[in-house]
Structure formats: structure tokens, C-alpha cells
CSV table of C-alpha atoms in Angstrom, one decimal:
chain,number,residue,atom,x,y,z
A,638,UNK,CA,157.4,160.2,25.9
A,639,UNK,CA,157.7,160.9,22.1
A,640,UNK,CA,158.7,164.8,22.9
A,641,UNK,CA,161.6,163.2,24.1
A,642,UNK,CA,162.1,160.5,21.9
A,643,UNK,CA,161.8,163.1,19.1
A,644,UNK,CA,164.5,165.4,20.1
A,645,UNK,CA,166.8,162.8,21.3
A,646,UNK,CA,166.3,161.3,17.2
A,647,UNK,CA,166.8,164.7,16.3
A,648,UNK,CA,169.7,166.3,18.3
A,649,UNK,CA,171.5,163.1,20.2
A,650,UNK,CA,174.4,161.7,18.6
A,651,UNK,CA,175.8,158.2,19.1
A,652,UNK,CA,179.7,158.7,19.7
A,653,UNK,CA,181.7,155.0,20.6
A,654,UNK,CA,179.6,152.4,20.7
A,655,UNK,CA,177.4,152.5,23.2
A,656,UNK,CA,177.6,156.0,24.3
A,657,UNK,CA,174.3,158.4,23.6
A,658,UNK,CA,175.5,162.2,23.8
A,659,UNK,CA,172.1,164.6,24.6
A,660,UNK,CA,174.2,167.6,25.5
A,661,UNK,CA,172.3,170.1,23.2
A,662,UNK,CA,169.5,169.9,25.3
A,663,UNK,CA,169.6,167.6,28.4
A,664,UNK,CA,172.9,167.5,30.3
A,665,UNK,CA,175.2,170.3,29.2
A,666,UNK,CA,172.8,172.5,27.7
A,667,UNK,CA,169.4,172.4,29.1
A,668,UNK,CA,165.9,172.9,27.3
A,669,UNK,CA,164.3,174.3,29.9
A,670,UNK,CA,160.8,174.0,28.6
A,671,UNK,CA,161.7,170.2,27.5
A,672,UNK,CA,162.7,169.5,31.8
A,673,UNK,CA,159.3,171.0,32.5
A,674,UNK,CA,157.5,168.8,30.5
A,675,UNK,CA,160.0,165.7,31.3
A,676,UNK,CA,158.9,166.6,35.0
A,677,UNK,CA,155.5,166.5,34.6
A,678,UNK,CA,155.8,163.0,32.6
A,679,UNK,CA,157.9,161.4,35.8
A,680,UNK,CA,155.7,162.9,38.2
A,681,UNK,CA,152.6,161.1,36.0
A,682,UNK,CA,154.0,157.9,36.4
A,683,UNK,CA,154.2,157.9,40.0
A,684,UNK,CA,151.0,159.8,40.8
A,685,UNK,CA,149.5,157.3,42.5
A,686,UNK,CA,152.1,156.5,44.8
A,687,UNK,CA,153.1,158.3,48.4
A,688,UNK,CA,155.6,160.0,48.2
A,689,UNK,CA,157.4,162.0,50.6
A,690,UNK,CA,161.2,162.8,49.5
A,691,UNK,CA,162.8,162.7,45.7
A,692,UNK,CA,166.4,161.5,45.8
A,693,UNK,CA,168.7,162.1,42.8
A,694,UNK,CA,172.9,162.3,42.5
A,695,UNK,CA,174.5,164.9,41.3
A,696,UNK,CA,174.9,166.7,38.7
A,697,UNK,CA,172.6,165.6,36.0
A,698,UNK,CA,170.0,164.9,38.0
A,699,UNK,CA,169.5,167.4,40.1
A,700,UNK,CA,167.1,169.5,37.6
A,701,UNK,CA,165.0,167.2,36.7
A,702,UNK,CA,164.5,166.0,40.0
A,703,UNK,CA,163.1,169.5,40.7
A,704,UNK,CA,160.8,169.8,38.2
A,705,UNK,CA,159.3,166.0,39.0
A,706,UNK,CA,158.8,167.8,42.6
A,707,UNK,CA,157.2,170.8,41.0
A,708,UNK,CA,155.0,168.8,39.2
A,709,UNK,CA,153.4,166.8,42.4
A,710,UNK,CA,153.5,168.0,45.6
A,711,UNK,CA,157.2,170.3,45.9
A,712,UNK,CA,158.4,167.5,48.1
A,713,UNK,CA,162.0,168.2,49.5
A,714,UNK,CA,164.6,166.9,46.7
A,715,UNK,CA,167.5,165.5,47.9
A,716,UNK,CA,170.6,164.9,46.2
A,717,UNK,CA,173.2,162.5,46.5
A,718,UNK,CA,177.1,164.6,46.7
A,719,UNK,CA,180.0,162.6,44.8
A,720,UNK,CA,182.9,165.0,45.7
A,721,UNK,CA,184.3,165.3,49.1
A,722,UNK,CA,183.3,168.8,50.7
A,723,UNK,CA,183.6,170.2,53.6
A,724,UNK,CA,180.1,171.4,54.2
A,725,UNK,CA,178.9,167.5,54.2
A,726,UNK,CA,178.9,166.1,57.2
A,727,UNK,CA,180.7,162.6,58.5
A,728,UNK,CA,177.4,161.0,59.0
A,729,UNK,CA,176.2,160.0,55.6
A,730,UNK,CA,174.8,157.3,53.6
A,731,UNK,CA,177.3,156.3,51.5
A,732,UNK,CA,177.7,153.9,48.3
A,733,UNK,CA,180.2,153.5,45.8
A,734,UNK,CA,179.2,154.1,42.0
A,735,UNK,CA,181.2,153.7,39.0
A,736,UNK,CA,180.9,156.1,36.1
A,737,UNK,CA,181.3,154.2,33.2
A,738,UNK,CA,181.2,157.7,30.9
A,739,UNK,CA,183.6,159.3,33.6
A,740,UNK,CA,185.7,155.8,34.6
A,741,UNK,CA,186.1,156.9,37.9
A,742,UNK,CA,184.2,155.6,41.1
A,743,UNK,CA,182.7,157.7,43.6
A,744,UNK,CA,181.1,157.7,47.3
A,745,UNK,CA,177.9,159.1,46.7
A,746,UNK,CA,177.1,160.4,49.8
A,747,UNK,CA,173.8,161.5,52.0
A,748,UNK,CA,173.6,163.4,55.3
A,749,UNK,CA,171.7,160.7,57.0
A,750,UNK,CA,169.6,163.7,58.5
A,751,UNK,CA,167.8,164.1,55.2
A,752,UNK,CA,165.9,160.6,56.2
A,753,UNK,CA,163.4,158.8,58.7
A,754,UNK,CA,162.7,155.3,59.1
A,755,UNK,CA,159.7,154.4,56.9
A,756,UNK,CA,159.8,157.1,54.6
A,757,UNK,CA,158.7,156.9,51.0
A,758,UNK,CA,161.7,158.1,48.7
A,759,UNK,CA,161.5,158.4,44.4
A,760,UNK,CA,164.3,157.7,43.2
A,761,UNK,CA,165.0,160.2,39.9
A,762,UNK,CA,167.9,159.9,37.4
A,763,UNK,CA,168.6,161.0,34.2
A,764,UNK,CA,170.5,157.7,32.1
A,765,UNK,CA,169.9,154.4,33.3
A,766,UNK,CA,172.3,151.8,31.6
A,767,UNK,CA,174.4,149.5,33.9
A,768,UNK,CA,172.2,150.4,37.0
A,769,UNK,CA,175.0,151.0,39.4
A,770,UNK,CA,174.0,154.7,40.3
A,771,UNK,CA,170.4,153.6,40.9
A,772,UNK,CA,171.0,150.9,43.0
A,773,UNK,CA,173.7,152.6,44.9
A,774,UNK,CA,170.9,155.3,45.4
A,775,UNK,CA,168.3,152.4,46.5
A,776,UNK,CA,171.2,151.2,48.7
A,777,UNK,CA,171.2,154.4,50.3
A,778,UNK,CA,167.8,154.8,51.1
A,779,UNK,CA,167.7,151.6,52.2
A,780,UNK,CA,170.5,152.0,54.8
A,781,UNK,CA,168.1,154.5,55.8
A,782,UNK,CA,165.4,151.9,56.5
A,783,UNK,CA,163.2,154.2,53.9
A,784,UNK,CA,161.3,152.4,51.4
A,785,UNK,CA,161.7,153.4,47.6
A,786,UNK,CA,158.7,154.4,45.6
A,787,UNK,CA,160.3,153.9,42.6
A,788,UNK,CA,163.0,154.6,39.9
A,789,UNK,CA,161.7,157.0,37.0
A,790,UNK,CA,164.6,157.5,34.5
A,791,UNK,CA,164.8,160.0,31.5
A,792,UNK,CA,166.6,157.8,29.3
A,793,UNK,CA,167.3,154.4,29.8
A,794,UNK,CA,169.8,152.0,27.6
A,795,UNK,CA,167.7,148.4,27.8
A,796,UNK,CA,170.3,146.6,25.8
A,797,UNK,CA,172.2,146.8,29.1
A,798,UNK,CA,171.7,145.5,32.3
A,799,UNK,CA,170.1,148.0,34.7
A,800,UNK,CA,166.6,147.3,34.8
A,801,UNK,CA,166.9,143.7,35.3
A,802,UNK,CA,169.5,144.4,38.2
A,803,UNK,CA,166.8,147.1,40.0
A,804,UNK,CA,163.4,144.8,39.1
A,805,UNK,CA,165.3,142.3,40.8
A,806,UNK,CA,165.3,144.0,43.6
A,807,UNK,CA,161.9,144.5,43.6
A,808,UNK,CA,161.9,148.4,42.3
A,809,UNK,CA,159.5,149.6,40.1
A,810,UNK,CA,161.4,151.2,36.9
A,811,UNK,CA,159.6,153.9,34.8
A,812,UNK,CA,161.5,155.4,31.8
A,813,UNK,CA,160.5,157.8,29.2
A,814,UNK,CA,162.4,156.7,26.8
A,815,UNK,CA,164.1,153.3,26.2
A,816,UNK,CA,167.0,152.8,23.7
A,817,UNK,CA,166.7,149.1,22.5
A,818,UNK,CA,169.8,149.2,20.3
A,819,UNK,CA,172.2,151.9,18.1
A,820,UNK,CA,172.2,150.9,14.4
A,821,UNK,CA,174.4,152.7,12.3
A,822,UNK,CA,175.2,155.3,14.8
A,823,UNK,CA,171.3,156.2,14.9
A,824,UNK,CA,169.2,155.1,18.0
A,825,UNK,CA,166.2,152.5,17.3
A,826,UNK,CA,163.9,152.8,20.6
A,827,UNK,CA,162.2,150.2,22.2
B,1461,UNK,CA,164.6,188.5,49.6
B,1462,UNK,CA,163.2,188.6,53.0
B,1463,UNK,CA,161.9,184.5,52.7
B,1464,UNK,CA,165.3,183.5,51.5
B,1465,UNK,CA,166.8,185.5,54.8
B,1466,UNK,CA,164.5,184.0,56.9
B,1467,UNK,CA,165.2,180.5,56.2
B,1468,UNK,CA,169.1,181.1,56.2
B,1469,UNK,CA,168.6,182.8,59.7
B,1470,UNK,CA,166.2,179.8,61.0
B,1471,UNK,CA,168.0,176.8,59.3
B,1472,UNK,CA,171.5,178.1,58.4
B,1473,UNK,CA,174.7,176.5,60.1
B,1474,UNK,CA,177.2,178.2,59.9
B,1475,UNK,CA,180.9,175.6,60.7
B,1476,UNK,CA,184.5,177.1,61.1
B,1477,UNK,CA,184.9,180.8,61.3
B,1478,UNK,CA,183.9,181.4,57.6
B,1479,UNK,CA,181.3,178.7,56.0
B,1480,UNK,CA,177.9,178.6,56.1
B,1481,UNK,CA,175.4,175.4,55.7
B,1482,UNK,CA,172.7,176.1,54.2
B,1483,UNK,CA,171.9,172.3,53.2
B,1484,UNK,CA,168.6,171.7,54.5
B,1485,UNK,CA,167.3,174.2,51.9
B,1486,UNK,CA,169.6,175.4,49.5
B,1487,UNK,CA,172.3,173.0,48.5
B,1488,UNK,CA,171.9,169.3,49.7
B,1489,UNK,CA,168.5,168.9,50.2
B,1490,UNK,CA,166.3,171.3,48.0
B,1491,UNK,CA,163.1,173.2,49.1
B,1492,UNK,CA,161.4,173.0,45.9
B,1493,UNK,CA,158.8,176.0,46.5
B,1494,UNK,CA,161.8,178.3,47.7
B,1495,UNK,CA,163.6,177.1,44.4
B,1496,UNK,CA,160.7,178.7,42.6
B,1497,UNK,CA,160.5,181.7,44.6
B,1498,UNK,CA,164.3,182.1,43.6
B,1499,UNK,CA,164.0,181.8,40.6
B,1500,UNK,CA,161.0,184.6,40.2
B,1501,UNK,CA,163.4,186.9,42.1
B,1502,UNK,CA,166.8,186.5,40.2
B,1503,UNK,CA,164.7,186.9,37.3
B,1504,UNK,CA,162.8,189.6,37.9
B,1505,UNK,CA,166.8,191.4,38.9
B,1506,UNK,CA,167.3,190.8,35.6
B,1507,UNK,CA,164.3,191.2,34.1
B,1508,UNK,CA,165.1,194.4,31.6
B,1509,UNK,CA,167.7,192.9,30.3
B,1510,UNK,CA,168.2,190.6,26.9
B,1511,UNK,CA,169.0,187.5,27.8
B,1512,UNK,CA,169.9,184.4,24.9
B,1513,UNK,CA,171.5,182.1,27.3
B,1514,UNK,CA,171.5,181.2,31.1
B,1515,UNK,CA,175.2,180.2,32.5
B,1516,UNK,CA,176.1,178.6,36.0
B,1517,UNK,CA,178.5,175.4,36.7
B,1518,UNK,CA,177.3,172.0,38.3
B,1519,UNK,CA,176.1,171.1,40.5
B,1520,UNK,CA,174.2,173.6,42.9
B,1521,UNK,CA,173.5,176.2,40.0
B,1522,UNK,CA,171.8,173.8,37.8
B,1523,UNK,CA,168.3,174.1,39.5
B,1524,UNK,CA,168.3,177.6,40.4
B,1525,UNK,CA,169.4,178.3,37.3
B,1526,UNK,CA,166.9,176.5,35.5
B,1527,UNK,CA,163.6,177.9,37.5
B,1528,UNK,CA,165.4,181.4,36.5
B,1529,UNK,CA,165.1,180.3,32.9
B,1530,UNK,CA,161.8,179.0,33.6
B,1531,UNK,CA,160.4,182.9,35.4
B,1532,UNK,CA,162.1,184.3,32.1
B,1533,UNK,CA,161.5,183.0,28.8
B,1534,UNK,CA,162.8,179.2,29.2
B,1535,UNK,CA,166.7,180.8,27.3
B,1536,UNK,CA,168.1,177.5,27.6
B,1537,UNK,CA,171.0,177.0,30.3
B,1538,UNK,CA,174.3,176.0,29.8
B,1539,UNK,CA,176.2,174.2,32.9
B,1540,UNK,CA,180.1,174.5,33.2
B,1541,UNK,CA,181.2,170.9,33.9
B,1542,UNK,CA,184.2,170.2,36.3
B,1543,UNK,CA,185.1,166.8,36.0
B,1544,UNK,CA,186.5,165.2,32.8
B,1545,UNK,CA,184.0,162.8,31.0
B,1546,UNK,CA,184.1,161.5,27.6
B,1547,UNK,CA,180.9,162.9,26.8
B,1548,UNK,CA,182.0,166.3,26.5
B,1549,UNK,CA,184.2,167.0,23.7
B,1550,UNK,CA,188.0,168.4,23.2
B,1551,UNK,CA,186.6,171.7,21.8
B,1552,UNK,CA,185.7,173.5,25.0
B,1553,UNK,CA,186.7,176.9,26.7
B,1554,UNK,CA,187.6,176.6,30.3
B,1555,UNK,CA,189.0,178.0,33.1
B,1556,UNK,CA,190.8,176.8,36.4
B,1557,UNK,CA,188.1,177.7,39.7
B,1558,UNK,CA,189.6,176.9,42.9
B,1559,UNK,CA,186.8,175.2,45.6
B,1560,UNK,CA,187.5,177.0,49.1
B,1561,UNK,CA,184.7,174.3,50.4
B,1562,UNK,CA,186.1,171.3,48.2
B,1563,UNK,CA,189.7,172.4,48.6
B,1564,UNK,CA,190.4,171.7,45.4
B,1565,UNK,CA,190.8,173.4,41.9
B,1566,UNK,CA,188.7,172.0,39.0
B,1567,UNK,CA,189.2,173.0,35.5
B,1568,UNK,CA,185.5,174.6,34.4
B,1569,UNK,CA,184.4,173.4,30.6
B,1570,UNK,CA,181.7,174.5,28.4
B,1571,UNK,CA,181.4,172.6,24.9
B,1572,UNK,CA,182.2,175.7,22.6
B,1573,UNK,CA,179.1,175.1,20.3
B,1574,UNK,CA,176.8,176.2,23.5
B,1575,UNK,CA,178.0,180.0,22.8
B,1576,UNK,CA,178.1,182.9,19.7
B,1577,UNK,CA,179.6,186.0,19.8
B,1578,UNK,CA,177.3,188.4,21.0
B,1579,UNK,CA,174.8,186.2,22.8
B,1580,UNK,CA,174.0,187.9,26.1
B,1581,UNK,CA,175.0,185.6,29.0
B,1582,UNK,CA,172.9,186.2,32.5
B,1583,UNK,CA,175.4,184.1,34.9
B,1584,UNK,CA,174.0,182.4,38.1
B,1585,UNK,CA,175.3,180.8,41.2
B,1586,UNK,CA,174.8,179.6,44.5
B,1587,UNK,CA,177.2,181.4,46.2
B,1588,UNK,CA,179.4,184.1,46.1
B,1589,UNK,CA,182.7,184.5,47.9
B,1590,UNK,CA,185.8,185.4,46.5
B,1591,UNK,CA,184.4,185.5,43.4
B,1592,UNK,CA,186.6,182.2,41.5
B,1593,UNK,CA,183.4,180.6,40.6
B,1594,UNK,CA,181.7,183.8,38.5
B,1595,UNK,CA,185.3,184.8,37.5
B,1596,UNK,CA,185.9,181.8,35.6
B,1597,UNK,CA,182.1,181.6,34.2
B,1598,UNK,CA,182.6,185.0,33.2
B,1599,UNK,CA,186.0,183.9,31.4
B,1600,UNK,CA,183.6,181.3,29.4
B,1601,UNK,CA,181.4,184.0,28.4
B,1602,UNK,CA,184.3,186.5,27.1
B,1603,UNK,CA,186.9,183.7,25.6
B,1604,UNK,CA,183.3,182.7,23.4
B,1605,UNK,CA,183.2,186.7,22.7
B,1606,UNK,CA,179.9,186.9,24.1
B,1607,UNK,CA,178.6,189.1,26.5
B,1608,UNK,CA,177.5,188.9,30.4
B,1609,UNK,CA,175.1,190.2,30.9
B,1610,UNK,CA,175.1,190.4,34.8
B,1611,UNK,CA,175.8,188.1,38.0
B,1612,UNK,CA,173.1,186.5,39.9
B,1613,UNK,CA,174.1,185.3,43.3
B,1614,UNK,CA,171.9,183.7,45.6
B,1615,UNK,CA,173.6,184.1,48.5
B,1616,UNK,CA,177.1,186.7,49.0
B,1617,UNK,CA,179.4,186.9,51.3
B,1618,UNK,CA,179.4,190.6,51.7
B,1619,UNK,CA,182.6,190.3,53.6
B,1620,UNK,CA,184.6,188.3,51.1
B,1621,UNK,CA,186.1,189.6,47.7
B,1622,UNK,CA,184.2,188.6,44.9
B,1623,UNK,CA,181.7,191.3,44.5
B,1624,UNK,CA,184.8,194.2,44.6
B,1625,UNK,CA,186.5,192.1,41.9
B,1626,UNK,CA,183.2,191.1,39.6
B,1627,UNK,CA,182.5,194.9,39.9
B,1628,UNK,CA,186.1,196.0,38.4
B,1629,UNK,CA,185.3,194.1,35.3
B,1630,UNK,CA,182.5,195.8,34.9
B,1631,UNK,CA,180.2,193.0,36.0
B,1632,UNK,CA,176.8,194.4,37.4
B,1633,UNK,CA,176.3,192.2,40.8
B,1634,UNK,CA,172.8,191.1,41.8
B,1635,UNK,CA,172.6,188.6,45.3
B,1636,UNK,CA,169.3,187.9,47.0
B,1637,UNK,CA,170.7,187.8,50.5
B,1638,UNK,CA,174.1,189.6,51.2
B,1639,UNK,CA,175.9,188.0,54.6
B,1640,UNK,CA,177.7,191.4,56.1
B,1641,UNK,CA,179.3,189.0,58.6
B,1642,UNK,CA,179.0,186.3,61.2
B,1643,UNK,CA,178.9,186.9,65.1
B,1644,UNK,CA,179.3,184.5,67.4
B,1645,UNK,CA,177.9,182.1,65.1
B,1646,UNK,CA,175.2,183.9,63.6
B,1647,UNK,CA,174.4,185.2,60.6
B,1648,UNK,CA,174.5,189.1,60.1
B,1649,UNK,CA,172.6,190.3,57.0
B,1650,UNK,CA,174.1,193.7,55.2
């Protein structure tokens, strides 16, 4: 998605060495005219599928996740929780995740109401780098005997190991833009 | 906003004397059309006003808050963030917020480069109770010397404190559904 790609060459900035900050206009500040069109790109790449449910994880996602829906069919979005509340209920999906940017690990959680057997379930999230909150999201949906459509990713860091882990699996992995490597604090793309 | 009513009256839980789930629609899994719907009505509250720059705090806010932007002019959103990560830097105001739900007080931060002085602030959230949440945003807003511009709540607990102390400040309130109280497990709209 070279809107993307564009602003992230623009605006990101490389801080340590493998971390991308996009806070001026994807996940601290939001360009909301930029998650429109990032929405309509994710929902592109899996027109053709069936799709009943979008699942996401909190916080990042959560946005984008909703404008994907927007721009198919308003399916239901669902998002994983990470922090213990007490408005969740005790009969969840649950997987653990470790943040690498937040060096913590949480349960994501979902009420296992939110999914039937057999149902098909995008998975949406913004970064993909060591894979762990996709899969723990395809884990989830796959405690729920649910099948997953696919993973569509905003950014994803392919010098790490994320996609292999999920194409593994079996996923299909969309992402609009893909990082091959930082050079001199400036991001080269794939 | 009757449809917002409806669906709290029809799918609303509410748990222990005080809480109310609204998760099958609001704030766990996500009706995407009523999402939109929101956001048409908290902007059209606001709608004489000049807004720069949309405010809320993860994770619930960040959608509504967004398809406000989008019924507006797209002003670009700012999240408050709550848990420490190392992609947000040192240079941030905050501001303690105590979770009733979460039982647990979080410091809120927003990068100070988000804000100027005098940019005009529209603050939105989920819910409104006693008022921690939209305190502490509207901290943000005035520690950055800008200037709210007004609250919008999607759902108020008419019965709880935070509209009497928003409206002390100065704060002008606007909630789409106001709970006057619950009775014998239902919801009573104001």
C-alpha cells in the first residue's frame, strides 16, 4: 500500500534497533482518513473470502479492525481483552502473548460466547513481527473450533519470524506493508 | 439516541448492583453499523463547535472515537495510553485514572508533541461514571494549555458523579443514553 509505505518513510522513526515508532499517525495519534483507506485495503485482500466475524486484540487494533468491517459487510468485530476486568466473563478463550515493545505477557482473553463452531473469523492486527499475538489470536479461534480466514496486518517486520511461524500453520498472511530491514535508522521495504 | 437505548435495553446485562455489560455491542464485541451511527450522533452534539483534535484513552474509545472524527472532518485522534511501553516516549503529560471495572489505577499518557496550546480538544468515551476517566483526559488537555472543547459520553450513569463534577469545571457534557438507575435488574433510562 504505497499510502502507507509513504507516510511510514515520512513520519516513522526507527528508535533501538529493531523498533518502528508510527505514533504520529497510526497508534498514538491516529490519521483518520489514512485507517479509512488502510480498511478498505485489508478488506480488498480478503474480498473473496467468507467471512463472518473480525477478531483483533486490544488496543491498536481495535480501529482498524473497524474500518476493515466497514469496508465489507459491518461484520461484528471482536476484540481480544489483555487486562483483567470485571465485566469479562470466566468463560473465555484464553492465550498468553508476550509484548516484546511492552515486556510483559498477557492472557488475551475472549468470551467464548462471541463464537460458533465452524465460523469464519479474519484475523486483523496492526504490527506483525514475532507472530506471538497472531497466533495466540488463531489459537483462540481455534479453541473455538472456528476456522480463520486469514491474517491481514498493517505493518509487518519480515526480517523476523512471524510469517513463517503463521504460514506454517497454514494461515494466509496479507500485509500492507513489509519492512525487509532498517539501514541507518531508515526503513528499506520489501 | 433511541437505537443506542434500544440495544442497551434488549442486549444489556447489567452484573452486581452497579455495572452494566454492554459487550455484545459496545465494548467486547463491536456492532460496526451502530459504531457508525455513534459516531454521526456524537458528532453532530458537537457539530458547531471547532474542533483540531479528537481525545479519548484505549482501548474502548479508540473506535468510537475515530468514526466521530470520521462524521466530522477526519481531526486526527489522540489515544491516552495506560500501560508503559517503550514506544512512547519520557516527554508525556499524564494523569493517575482509577478503573472501578478493572480495580486498578493506571497512569494515563499522551506523547506531549500530540497537543498546542489552544488546539480545541472534543474528548470522547465509552462510559461515564464518576467521571476519573474524562477528569484525567481533561487534565491532558489543560496541562498541554489547550482547550476542551466538550465531553462526549456514550453511555452515563446518570446516577453516578461524573457529570456534576465535569460540569463544575466548566465542562459542557453531552451522553447519548443517560442510565437514571437500575431496578431490579433493569435498565432505567433518565
Amino acid at each position: 500500500m504505497e499510502l502507507l509505505k509513504k507516510r511510514i518513510l515520512e513520519e516513522g522513526e526507527v528508535i533501538e534497533p529493531n523498533i518502528l515508532k508510527v505514533d504520529r499517525f497510526l497508534n498514538h495519534q491516529i490519521d483518520v482518513a489514512l485507517y479509512v483507506e488502510i480498511g478498505k485495503e485489508l478488506a480488498n485482500r480478503f474480498k473473496d473470502k467468507k467471512i463472518d466475524k473480525i477478531l483483533t486484540v486490544e488496543a491498536s487494533g481495535i480501529a482498524l479492525a473497524c474500518f476493515c468491517s466497514n469496508a465489507l459487510n459491518q461484520q461484528p468485530v471482536v476484540y481480544a481483552k489483555k487486562d483483567d476486568s470485571k465485566i469479562i466473563s470466566e468463560n473465555t478463550y484464553s492465550h498468553p502473548v508476550h509484548s516484546f515493545t511492552k515486556n510483559k505477557t498477557s492472557n488475551i482473553r475472549v468470551d467464548k460466547k462471541f463464537f460458533s463452531e465452524d465460523e469464519n473469523i479474519l484475523i486483523i492486527d496492526d504490527f506483525l513481527a514475532n507472530g506471538q499475538a497472531s497466533l495466540g489470536l488463531a489459537s483462540i479461534v481455534n479453541q473455538a473450533k472456528a476456522n480463520v480466514v486469514g491474517i491481514g496486518i498493517v505493518v509487518e517486520k519480515g526480517f523476523q519470524q512471524g510469517r513463517s511461524l503463521l504460514e506454517k500453520e497454514g494461515y494466509k498472511v496479507e500485509s500492507l506493508a513489509i519492512i525487509d530491514h532498517f539501514e541507518n535508522g531508515k526503513v528499506i521495504f520489501r
